[in-house]
Tab-separated table of C-alpha atoms in Angstrom:
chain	number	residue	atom	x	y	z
A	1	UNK	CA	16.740	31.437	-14.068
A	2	UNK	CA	15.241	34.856	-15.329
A	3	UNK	CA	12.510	33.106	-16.729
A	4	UNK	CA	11.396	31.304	-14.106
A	5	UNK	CA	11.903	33.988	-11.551
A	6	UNK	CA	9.682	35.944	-13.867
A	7	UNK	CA	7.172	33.318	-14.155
A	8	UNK	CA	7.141	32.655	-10.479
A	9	UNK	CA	6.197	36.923	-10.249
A	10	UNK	CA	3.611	36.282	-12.935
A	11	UNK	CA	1.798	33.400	-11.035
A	12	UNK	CA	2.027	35.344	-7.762
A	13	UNK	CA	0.573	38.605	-9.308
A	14	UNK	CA	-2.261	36.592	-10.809
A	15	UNK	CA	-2.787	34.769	-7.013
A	16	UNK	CA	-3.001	38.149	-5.343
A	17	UNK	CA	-5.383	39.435	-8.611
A	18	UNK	CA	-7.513	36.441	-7.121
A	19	UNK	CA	-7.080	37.209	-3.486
A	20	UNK	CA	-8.339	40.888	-4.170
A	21	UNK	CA	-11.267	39.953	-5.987
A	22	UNK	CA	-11.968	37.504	-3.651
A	23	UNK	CA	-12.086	40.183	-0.650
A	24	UNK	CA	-13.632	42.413	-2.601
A	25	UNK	CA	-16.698	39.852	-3.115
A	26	UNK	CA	-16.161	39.001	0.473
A	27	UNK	CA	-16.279	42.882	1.858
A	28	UNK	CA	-19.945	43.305	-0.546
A	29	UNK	CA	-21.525	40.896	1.835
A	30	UNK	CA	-19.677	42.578	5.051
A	31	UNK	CA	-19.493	45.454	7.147
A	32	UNK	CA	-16.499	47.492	8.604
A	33	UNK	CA	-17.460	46.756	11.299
A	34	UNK	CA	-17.385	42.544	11.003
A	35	UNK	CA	-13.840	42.907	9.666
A	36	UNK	CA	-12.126	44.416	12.817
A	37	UNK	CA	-13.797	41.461	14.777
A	38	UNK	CA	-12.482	38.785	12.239
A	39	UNK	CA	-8.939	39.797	12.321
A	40	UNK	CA	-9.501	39.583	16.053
A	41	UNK	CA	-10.638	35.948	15.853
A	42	UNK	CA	-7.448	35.276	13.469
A	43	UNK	CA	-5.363	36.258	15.832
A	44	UNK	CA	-6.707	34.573	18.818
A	45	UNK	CA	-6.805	31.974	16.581
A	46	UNK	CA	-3.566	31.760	15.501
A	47	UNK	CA	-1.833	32.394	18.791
A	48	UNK	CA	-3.833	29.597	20.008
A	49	UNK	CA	-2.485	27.071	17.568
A	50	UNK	CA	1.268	28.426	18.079
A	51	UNK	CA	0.529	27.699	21.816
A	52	UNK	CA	-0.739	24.270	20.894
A	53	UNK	CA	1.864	23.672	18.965
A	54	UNK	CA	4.752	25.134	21.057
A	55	UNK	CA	3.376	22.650	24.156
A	56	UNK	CA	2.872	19.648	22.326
A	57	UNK	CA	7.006	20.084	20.674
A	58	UNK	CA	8.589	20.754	24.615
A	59	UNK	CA	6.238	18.231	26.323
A	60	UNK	CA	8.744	15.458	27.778
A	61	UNK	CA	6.445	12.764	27.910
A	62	UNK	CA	8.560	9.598	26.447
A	63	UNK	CA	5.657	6.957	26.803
A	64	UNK	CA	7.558	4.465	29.081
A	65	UNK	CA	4.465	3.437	30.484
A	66	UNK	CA	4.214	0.047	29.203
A	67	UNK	CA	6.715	-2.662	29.189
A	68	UNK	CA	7.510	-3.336	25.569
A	69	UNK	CA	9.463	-2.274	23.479
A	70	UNK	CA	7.638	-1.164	19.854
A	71	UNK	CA	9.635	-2.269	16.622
A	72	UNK	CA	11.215	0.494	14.707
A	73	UNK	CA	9.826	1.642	11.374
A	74	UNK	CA	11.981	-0.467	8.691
A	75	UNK	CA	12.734	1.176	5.023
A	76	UNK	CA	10.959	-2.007	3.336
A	77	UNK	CA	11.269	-1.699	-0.312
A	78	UNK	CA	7.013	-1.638	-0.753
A	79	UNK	CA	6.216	1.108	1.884
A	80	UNK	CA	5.616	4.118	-0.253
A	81	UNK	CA	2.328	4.489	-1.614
A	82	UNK	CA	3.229	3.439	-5.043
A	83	UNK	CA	5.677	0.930	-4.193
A	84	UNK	CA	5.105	-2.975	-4.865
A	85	UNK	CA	6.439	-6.278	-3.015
A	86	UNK	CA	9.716	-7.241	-3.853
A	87	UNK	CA	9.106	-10.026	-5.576
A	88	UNK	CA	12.645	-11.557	-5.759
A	89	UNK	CA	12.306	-11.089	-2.018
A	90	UNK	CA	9.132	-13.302	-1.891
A	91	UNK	CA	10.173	-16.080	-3.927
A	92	UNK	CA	13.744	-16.245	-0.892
A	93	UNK	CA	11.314	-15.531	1.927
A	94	UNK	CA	9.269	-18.804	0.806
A	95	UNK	CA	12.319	-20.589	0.739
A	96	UNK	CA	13.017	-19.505	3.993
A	97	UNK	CA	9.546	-20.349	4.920
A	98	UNK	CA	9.410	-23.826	3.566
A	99	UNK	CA	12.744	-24.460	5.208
A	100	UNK	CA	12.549	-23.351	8.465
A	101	UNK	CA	9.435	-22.028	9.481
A	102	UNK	CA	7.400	-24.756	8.025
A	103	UNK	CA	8.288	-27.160	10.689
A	104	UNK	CA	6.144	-25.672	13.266
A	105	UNK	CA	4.252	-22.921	11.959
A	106	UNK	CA	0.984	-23.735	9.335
A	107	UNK	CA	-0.045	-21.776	6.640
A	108	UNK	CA	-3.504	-23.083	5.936
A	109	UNK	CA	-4.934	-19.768	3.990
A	110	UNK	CA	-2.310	-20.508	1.335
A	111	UNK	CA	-2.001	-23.200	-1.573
A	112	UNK	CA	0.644	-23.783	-3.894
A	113	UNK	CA	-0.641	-22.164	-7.231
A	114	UNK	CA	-1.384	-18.994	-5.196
A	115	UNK	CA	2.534	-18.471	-5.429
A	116	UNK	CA	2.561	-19.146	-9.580
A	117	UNK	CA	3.228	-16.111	-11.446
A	118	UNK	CA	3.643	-14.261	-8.108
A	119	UNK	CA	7.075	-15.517	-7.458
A	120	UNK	CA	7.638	-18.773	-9.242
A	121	UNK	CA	6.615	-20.208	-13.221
A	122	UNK	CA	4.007	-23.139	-13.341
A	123	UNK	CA	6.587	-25.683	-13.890
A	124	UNK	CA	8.283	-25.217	-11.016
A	125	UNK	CA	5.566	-24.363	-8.567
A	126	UNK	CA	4.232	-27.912	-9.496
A	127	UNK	CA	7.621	-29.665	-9.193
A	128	UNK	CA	7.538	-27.876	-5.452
A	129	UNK	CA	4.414	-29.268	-4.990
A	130	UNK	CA	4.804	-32.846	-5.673
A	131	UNK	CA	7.558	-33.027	-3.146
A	132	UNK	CA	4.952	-32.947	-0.348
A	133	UNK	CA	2.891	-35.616	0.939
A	134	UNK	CA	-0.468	-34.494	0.864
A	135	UNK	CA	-3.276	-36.434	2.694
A	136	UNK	CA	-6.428	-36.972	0.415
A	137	UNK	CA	-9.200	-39.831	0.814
A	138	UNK	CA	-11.046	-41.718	1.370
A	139	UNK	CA	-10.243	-43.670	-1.363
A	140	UNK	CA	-12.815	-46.977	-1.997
A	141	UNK	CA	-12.402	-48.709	1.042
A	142	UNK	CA	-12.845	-45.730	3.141
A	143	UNK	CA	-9.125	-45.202	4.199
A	144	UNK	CA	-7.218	-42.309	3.712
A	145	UNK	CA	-3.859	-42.546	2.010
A	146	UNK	CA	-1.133	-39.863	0.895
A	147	UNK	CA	-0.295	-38.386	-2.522
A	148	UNK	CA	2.210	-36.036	-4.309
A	149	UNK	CA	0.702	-32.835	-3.771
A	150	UNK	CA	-0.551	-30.412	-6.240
A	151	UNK	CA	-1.006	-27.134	-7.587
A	152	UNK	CA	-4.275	-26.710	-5.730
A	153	UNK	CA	-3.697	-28.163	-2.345
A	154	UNK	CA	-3.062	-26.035	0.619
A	155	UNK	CA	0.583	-25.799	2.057
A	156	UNK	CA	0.631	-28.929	4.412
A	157	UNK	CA	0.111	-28.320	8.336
A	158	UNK	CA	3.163	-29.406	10.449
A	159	UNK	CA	0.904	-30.603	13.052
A	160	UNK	CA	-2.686	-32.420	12.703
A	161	UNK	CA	-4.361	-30.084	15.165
A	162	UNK	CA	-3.170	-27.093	17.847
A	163	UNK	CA	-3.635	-29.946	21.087
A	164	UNK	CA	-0.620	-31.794	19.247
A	165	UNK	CA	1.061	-28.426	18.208
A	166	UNK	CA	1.396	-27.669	22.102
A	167	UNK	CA	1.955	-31.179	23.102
A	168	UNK	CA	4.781	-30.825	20.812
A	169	UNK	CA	6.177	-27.102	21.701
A	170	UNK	CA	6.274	-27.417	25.553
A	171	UNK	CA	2.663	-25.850	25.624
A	172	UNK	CA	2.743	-23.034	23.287
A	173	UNK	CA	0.966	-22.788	19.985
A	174	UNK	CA	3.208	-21.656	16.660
A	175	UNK	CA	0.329	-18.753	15.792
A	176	UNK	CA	-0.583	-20.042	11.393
A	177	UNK	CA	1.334	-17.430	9.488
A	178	UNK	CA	-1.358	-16.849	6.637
A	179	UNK	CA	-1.920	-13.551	8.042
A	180	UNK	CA	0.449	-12.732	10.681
A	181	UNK	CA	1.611	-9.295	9.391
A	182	UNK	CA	-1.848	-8.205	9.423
A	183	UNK	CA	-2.670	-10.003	12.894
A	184	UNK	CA	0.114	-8.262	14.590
A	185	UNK	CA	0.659	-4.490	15.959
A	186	UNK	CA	3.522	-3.341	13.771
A	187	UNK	CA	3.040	-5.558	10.810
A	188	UNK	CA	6.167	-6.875	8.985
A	189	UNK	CA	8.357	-4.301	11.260
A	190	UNK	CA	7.300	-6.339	14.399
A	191	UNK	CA	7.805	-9.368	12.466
A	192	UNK	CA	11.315	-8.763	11.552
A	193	UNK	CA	12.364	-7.573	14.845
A	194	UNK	CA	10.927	-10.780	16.970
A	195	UNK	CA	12.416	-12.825	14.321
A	196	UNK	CA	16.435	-10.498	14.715
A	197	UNK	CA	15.850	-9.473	18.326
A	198	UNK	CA	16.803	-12.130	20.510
A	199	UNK	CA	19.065	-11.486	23.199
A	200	UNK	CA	20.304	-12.840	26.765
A	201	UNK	CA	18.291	-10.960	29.829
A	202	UNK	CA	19.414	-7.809	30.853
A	203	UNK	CA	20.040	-7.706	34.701
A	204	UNK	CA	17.278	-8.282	36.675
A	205	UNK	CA	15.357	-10.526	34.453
A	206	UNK	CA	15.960	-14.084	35.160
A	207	UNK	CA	16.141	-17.022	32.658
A	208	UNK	CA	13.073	-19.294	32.098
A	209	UNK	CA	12.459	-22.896	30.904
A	210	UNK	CA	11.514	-23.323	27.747
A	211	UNK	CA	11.357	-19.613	27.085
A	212	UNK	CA	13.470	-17.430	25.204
A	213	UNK	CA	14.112	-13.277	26.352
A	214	UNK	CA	13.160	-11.252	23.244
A	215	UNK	CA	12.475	-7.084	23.687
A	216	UNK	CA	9.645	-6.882	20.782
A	217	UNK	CA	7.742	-9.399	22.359
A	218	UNK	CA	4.895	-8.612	24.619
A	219	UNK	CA	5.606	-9.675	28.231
A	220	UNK	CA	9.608	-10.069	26.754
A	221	UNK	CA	9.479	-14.110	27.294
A	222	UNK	CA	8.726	-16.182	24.093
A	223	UNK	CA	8.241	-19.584	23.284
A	224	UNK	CA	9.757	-19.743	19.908
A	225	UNK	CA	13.278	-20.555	19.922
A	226	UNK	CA	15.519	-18.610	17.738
A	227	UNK	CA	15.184	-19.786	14.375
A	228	UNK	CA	17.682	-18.254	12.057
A	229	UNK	CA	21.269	-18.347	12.471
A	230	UNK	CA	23.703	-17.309	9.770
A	231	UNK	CA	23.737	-20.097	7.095
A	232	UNK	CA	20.804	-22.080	8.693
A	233	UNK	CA	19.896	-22.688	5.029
A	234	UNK	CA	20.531	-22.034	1.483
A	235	UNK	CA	19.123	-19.823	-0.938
A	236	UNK	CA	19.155	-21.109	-4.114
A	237	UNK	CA	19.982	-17.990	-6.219
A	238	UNK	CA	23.327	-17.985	-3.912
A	239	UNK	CA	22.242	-14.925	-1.777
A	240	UNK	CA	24.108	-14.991	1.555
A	241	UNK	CA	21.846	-16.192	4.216
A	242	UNK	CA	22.407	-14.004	6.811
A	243	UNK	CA	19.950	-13.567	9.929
A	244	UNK	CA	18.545	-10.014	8.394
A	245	UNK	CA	18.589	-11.147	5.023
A	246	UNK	CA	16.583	-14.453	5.797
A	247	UNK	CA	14.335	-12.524	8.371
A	248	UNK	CA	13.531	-9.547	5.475
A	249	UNK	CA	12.432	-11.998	3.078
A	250	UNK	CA	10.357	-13.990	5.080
A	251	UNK	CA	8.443	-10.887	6.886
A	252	UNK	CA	8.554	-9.641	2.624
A	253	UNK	CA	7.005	-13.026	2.169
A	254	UNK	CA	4.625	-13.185	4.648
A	255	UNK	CA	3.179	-9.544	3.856
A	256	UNK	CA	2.084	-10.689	0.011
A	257	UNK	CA	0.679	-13.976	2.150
A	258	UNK	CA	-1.406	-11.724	4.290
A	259	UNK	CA	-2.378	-9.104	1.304
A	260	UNK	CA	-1.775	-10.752	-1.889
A	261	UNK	CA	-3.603	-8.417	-3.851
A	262	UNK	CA	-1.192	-5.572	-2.425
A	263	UNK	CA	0.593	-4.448	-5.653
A	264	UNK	CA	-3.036	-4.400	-7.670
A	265	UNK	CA	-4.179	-2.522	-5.086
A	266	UNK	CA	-1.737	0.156	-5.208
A	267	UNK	CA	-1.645	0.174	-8.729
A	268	UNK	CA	-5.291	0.789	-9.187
A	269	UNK	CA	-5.073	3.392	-5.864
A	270	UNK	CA	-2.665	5.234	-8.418
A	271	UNK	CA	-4.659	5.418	-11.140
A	272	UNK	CA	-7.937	6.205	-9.122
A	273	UNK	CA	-6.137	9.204	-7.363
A	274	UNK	CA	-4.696	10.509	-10.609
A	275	UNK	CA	-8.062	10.320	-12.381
A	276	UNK	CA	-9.950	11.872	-9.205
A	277	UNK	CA	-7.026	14.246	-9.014
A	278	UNK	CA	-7.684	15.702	-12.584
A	279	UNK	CA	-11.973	15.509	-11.521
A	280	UNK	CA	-11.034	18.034	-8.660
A	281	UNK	CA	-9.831	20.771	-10.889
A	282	UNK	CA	-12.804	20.221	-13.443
A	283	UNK	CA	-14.674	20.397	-10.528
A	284	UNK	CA	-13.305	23.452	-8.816
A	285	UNK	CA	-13.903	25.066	-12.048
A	286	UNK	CA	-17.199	24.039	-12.633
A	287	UNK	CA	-18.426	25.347	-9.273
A	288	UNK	CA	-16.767	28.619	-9.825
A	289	UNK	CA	-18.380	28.873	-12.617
A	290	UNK	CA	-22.010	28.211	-11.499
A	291	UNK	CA	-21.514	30.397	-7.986
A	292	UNK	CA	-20.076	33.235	-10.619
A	293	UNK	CA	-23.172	34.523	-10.652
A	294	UNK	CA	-24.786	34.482	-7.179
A	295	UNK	CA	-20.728	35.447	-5.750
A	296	UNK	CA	-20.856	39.036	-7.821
A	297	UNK	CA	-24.178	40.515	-7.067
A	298	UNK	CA	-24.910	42.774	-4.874
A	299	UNK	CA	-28.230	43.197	-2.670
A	300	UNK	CA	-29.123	46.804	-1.906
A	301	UNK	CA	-32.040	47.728	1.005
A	302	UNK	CA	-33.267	51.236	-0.226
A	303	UNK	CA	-35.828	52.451	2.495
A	304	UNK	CA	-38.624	54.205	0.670
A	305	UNK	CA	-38.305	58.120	1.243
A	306	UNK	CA	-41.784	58.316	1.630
A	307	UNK	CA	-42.321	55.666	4.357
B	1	UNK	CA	-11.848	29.793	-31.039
B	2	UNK	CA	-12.476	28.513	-35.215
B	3	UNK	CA	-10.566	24.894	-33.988
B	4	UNK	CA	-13.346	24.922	-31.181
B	5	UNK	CA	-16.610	26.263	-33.401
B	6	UNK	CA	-15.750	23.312	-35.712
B	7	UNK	CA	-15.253	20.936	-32.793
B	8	UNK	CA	-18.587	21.502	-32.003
B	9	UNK	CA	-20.293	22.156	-35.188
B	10	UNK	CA	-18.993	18.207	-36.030
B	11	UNK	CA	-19.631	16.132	-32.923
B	12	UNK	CA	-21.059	18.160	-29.669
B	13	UNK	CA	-23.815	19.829	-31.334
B	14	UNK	CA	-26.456	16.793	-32.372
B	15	UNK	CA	-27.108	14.337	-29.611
B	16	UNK	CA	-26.410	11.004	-31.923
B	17	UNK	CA	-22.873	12.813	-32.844
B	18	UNK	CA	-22.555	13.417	-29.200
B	19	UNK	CA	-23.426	10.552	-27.977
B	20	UNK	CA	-20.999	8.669	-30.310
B	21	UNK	CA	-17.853	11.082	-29.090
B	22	UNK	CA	-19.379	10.513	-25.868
B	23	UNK	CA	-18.497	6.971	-26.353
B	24	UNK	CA	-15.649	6.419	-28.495
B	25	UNK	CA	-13.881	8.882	-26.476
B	26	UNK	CA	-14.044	7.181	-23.037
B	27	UNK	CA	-12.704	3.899	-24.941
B	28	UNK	CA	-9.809	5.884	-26.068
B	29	UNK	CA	-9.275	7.599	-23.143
B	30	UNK	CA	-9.562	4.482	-20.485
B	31	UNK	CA	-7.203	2.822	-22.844
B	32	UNK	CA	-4.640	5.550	-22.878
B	33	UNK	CA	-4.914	6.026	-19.566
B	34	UNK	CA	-4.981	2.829	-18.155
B	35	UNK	CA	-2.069	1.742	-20.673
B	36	UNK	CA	0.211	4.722	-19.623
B	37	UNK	CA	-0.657	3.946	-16.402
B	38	UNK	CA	0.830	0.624	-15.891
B	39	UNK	CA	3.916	1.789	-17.634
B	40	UNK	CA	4.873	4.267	-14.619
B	41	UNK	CA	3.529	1.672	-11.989
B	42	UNK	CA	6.405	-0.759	-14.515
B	43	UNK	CA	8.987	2.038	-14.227
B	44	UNK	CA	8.691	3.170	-10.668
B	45	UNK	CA	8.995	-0.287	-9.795
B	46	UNK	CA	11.405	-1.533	-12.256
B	47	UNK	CA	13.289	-5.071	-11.284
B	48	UNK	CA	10.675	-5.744	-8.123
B	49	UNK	CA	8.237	-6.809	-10.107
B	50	UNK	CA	7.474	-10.537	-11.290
B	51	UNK	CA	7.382	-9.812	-15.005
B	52	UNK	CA	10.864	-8.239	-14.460
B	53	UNK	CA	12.142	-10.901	-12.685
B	54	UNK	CA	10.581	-13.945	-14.354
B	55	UNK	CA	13.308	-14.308	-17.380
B	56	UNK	CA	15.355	-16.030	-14.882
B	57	UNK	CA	13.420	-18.799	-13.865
B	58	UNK	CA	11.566	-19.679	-17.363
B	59	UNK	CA	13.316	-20.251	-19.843
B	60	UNK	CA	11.431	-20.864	-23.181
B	61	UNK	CA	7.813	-23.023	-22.201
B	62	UNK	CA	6.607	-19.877	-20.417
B	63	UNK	CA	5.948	-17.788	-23.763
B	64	UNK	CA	3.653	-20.819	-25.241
B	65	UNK	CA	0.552	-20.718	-22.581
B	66	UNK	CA	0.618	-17.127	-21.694
């Protein structure tokens, strides 16, 4: 405790050692005069900021302007800056996907072997695969025919085209989920909270055909039905599939669809600000040491005496 | 300081010497770095990751093609 009391004096003498020399440099170049009028500006200055800052804390302004209602901020397991994508959580939130979101939403950015090594082995990526019909031709008589998919086709569309994706959702078009979470205001938050948010109208809002009342979404009516219930599926490493669970590992899912290079890129972000971290002390030092010399002389005017 | 004049008496004061340190150093160094790097990135995200997780799911083929 000593010690590092003492050590904390030590580094505090040498800052004020600095400070002093600093000023002293400063005061070579300087009047008297300038200083009173600096000191002036500091204050002004600073009583301006506490002002600033005093308004901005007591101003009551709440921002109901608009009608909707902005998603919280989740704790997802990859927000820091050097977190990654749980990827335990992608592997559920594709089961989820394939499951129940594949029936009406497309994900035509993606194809099966993008998901190898991210959040399943080879051998069972291609076993996925080959469960789905996958369209290919034309074969030699110029008609299309099906196959078992494979590691390089794209997930299959649930709908040939968006005219029969309307015809077949009462006019509204399931948005392709390649990159929702960067397509929407609030990312995975806003995700989550469509997907856990219904709810019956409040009073004064009226029920509508075909649309359901959910607070995140813009305008409050939406077209998708709610899609996860407790125990609308299975996971297969037995986790319970509850409505939050299923919803955090499909908006976990859908963020590494939208930015699959997301973990690289914070991994090479932390070495990059490391290295550029240790660069700005060699710097620092290196321009001290070349402005030594122009920082500690001294310019005198000495009138002639004979002029 | 004698650590130092030697330091520089061996590699820093020719150029070809210089050049060589010059080199061999930034190999060592980017591999140090970038080594000791990944290990935190491993450890601060210990169990997320798919080289954490992917004992579960492959059982003994994986090791052969990788």
């Amino acid at each position: 405790m000593a010690y590092r009391f003492n050590r904390l004096r030590d580094i505090s003498n040498r800052l004020q050692d600095v400070v002093k020399m600093q000023s002293r440099l400063a005061a070579t170049a300087t009047e008297d005069g300038m200083k009173s009028n600096r000191s002036l500006w500091f204050a002004l200055g600073t009583l301006a900021a506490g002002g600033l800052a005093t308004g901005y804390l007591l101003q009551p302004n709440v921002k109901a302007a608009d009608l909707e209602l902005h998603p919280p901020h989740f704790p997802w397991v990859h927000k820091g800056p050097f977190s990654s994508l749980d990827h335990a959580a992608i592997r559920r939130g594709y089961e989820v996907y394939r499951q129940v979101c594949a029936a009406c939403h497309s994900m035509d950015q993606l194809a099966y072997r993008h998901l190898v090594n991210v959040a399943y082995t080879e051998d069972e990526m291609k076993a996925i695969a080959a469960d789905a019909q996958i369209e290919d031709g034309p074969d030699d008589d110029g008609n299309m025919f099906s196959r078992p998919g494979k590691l390089s086709d794209h997930f299959p569309k649930p709908y040939p085209n968006e005219q029969a994706a309307r015809a077949a959702n009462a006019g509204a078009y399931p948005p392709d989920l390649s990159l929702i979470t960067s397509a929407r205001h609030g990312g995975e938050d806003y995700v989550f909270s469509i997907l856990t948010g219904y709810e019956d109208p409040p009073g004064g809002c009226t029920e509508k055909e075909d649309l359901y009342f959910n607070p995140y979404f813009p305008g409050q009516y939406i077209a998708m039905a709610p899609a996860l219930y407790n125990d609308v599926m299975e996971y297969s490493d037995g986790t319970p599939a509850t409505i939050s669970q299923m919803a955090k590992d499909v908006c976990t899912f859908l963020k590494w669809a939208a930015e699959p290079e997301h973990d690289d890129r914070k991994r090479m972000g932390m070495k990059a600000l490391t290295l550029l971290g240790m660069l700005t002390f060699a710097s620092y030092y290196y321009k001290r040491h070349k402005w030594s010399v122009l920082k500690s002389r001294k310019i005198v005017y000495r009138p002639s005496p004979h002029s | 300081m004698n650590l130092g004049r030697t330091i520089y008496n061996a590699l820093f004061r020719r150029t070809s010497t210089f050049v060589v340190t010059i080199v061999v150093g930034g190999f060592i160094f980017e591999r140090v770095f970038d080594e000791g790097m990944d290990n935190v990135w491993e450890n601060m995200n210990r169990g997320k990751l798919w080289n954490h997780i992917k004992h579960r799911y492959a059982e003994d083929a994986d090791e052969a093609d990788e």
